[in-house]
Short mmCIF file of C-alpha atoms in Angstrom, two decimals:
data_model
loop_
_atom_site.label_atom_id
_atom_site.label_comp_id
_atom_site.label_asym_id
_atom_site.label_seq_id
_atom_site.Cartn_x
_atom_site.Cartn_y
_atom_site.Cartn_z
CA UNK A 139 -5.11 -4.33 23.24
CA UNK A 140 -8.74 -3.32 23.83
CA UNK A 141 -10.52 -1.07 26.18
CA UNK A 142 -13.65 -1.55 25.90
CA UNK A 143 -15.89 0.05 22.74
CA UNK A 144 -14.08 3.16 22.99
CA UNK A 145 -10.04 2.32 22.10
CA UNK A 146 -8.48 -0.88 20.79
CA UNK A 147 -4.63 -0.52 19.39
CA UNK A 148 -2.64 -3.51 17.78
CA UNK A 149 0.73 -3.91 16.89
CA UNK A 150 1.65 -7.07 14.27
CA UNK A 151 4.99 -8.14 12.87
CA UNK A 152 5.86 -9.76 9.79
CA UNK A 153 9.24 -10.87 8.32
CA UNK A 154 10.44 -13.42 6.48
CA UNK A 155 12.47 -13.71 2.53
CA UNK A 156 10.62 -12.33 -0.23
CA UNK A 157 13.48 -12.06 -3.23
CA UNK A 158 12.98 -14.93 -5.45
CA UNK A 159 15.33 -17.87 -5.18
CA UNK A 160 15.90 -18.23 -9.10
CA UNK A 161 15.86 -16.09 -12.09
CA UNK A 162 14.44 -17.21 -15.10
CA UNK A 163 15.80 -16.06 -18.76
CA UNK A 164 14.16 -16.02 -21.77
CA UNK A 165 15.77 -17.77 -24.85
CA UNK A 166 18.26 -15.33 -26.62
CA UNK A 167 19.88 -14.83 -22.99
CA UNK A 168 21.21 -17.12 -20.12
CA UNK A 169 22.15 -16.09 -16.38
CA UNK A 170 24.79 -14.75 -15.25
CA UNK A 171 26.06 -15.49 -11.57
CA UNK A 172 28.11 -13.02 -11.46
CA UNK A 173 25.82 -9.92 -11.86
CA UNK A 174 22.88 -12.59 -10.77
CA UNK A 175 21.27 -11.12 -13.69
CA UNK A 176 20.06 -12.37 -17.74
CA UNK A 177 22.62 -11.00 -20.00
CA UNK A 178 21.91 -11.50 -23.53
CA UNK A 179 23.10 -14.52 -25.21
CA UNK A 180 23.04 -15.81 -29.08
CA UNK A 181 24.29 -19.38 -28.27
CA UNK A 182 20.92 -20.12 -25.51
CA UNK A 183 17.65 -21.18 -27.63
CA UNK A 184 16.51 -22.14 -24.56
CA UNK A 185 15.04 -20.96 -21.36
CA UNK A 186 17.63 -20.96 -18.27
CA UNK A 187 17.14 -20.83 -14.81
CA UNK A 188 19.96 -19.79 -12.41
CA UNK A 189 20.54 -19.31 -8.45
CA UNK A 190 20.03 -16.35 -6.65
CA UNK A 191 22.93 -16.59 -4.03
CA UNK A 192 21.99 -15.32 0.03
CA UNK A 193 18.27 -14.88 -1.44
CA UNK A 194 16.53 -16.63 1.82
CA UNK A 195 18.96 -14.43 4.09
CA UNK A 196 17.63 -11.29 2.98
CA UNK A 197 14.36 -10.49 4.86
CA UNK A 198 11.24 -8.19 4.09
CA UNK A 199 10.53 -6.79 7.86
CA UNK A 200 6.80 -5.21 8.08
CA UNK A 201 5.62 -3.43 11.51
CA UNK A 202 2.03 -2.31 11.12
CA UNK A 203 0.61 -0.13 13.57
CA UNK A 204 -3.54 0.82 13.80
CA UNK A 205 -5.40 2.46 16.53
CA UNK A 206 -9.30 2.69 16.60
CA UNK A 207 -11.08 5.21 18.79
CA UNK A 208 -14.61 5.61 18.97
CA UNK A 209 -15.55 8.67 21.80
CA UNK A 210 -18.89 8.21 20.54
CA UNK A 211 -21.73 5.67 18.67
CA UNK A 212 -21.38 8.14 15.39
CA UNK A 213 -17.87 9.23 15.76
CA UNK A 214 -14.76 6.99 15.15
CA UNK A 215 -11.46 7.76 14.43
CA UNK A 216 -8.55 5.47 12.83
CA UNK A 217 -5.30 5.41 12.49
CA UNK A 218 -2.42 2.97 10.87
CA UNK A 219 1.32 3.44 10.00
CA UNK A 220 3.24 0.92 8.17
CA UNK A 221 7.53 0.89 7.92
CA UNK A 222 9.16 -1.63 5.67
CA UNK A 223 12.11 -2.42 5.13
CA UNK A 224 13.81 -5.15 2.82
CA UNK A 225 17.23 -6.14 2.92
CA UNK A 226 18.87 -6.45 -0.69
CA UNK A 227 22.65 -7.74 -0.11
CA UNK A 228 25.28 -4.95 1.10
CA UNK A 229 22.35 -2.24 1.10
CA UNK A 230 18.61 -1.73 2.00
CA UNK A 231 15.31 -0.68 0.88
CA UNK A 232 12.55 1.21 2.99
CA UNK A 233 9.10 2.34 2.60
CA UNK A 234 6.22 3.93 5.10
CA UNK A 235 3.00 5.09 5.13
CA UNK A 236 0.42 6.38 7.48
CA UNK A 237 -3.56 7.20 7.17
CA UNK A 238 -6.06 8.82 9.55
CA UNK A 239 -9.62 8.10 8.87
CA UNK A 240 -12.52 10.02 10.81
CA UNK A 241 -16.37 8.89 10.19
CA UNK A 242 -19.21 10.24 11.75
CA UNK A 243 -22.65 8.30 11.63
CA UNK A 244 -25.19 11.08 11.16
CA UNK A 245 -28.40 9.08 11.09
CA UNK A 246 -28.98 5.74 10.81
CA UNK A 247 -28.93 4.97 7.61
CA UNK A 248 -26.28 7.93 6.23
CA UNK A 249 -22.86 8.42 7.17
CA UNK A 250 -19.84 9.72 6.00
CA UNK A 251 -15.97 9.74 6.24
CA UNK A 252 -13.15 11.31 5.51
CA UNK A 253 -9.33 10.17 5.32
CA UNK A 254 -5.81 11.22 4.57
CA UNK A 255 -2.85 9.38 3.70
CA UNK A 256 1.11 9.80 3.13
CA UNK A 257 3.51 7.56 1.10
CA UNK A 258 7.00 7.47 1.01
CA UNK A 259 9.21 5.71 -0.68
CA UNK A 260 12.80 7.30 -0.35
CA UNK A 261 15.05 4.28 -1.67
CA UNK A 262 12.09 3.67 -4.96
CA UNK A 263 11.65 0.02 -4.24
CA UNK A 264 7.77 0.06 -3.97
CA UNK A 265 7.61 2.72 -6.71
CA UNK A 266 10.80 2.52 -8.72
CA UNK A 267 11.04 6.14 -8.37
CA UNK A 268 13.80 6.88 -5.71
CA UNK A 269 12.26 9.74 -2.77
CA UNK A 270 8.73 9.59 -4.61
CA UNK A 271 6.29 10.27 -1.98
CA UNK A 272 2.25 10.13 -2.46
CA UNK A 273 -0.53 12.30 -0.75
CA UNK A 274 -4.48 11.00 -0.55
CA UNK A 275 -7.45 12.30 0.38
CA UNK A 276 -11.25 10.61 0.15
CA UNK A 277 -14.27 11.12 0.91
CA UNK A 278 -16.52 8.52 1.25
CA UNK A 279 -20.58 8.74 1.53
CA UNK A 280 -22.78 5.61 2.92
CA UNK A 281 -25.88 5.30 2.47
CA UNK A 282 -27.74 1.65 4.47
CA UNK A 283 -31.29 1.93 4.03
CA UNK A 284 -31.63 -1.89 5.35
CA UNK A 285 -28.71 -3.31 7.60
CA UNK A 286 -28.04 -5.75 4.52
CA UNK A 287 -27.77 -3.45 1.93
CA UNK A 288 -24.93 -0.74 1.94
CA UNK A 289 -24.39 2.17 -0.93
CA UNK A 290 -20.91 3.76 -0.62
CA UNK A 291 -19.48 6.69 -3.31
CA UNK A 292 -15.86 6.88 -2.60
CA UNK A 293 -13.98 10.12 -4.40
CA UNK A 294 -10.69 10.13 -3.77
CA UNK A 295 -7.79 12.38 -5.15
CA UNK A 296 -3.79 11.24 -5.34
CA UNK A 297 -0.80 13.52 -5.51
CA UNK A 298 2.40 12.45 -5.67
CA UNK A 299 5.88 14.57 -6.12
CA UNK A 300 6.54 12.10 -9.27
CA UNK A 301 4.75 11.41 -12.33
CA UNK A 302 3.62 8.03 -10.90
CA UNK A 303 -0.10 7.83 -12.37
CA UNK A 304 -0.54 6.48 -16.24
CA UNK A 305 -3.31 8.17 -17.71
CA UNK A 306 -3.62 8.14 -21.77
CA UNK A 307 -4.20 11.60 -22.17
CA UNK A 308 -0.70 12.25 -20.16
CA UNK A 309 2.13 10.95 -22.31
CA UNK A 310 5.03 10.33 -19.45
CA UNK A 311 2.50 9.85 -16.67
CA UNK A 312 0.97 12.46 -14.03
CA UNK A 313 1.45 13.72 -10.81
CA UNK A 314 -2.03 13.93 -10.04
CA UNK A 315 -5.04 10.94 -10.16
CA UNK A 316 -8.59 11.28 -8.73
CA UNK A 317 -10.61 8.28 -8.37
CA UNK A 318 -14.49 7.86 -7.92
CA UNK A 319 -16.01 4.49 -7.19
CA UNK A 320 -19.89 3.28 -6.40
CA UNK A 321 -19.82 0.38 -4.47
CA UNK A 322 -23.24 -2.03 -3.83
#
């Protein structure tokens, strides 16, 4: 839907089987149906491939949700919202996330924007941390001093209730992870 300049709002859809349909072991193990999983094996020199039972029944649903407002020529405002959910046998897996985004167009050739985001991830499937949940912020600075050639310094900062961010200085991983990019 679109009315106009001022709002548009979509709604999309997307499903369909994402679990793989075989499992590959390495030599030294071979699959086993039962636990549809490599177990280790001395006899197998060879790689194996086995059969992942029900794996094109069990569906990856996506419903993504974004709404654009723009009151004004310099001012917009965005939202989206994602839930996921995959089925995985007997039980399920779900993830969401939502962002609002709010840029304002000062002159014409500088603008800037600012956005917040939330991640969570209760059942660890998109994390492999089970109720991890992840907090953004960024600000972003754009500078287009010809209409074909666009400057942007994004700084953006990542919090998270787990230690979810690898940084070398961090044995174990961090809770915290800030970001600065300079895009041409």
């Amino acid at each position: 839907m679109k009315a106009g300049d001022v709002l548009a709002a979509y709604v999309s859809y997307l499903g369909g089987p994402e679990q793989p349909d075989t499992i590959v072991c390495d030599p030294g193990t071979a699959f086993a149906s039962a636990s549809v999983s490599c177990v280790p094996s001395a006899k197998t020199t060879t790689t194996t491939v086995g059969s992942v039972p029900g794996a094109n029944s069990r569906w990856r649903h996506v419903v993504d949700v974004i709404l654009d407002v723009n009151p004004t020529k310099k001012l917009r405002f965005l939202a989206n919202a994602d839930l996921d959910h995959e089925d995985l046998g007997p039980t399920g897996a779900r993830w969401y996330g939502a962002n609002l985004a709010i840029g304002y167009q000062f002159v014409e050739v500088f603008g800037a924007a600012v956005r917040g985001g939330y991640f969570g991830d209760p059942d660890g499937f998109a994390t492999g941390t089970k109720n991890a949940s992840v907090g953004d912020a960024t600000l972003t600075l754009t500078l287009t001093p010809d209409p074909r050639f666009k400057v942007m310094l994004d700084d953006r900062v990542d919090a998270s209730n787990e230690k979810l961010f690898q940084k070398a200085e961090t044995p174990g991983g961090s809770q915290v992870q800030v970001t600065t990019t300079l895009g041409v």
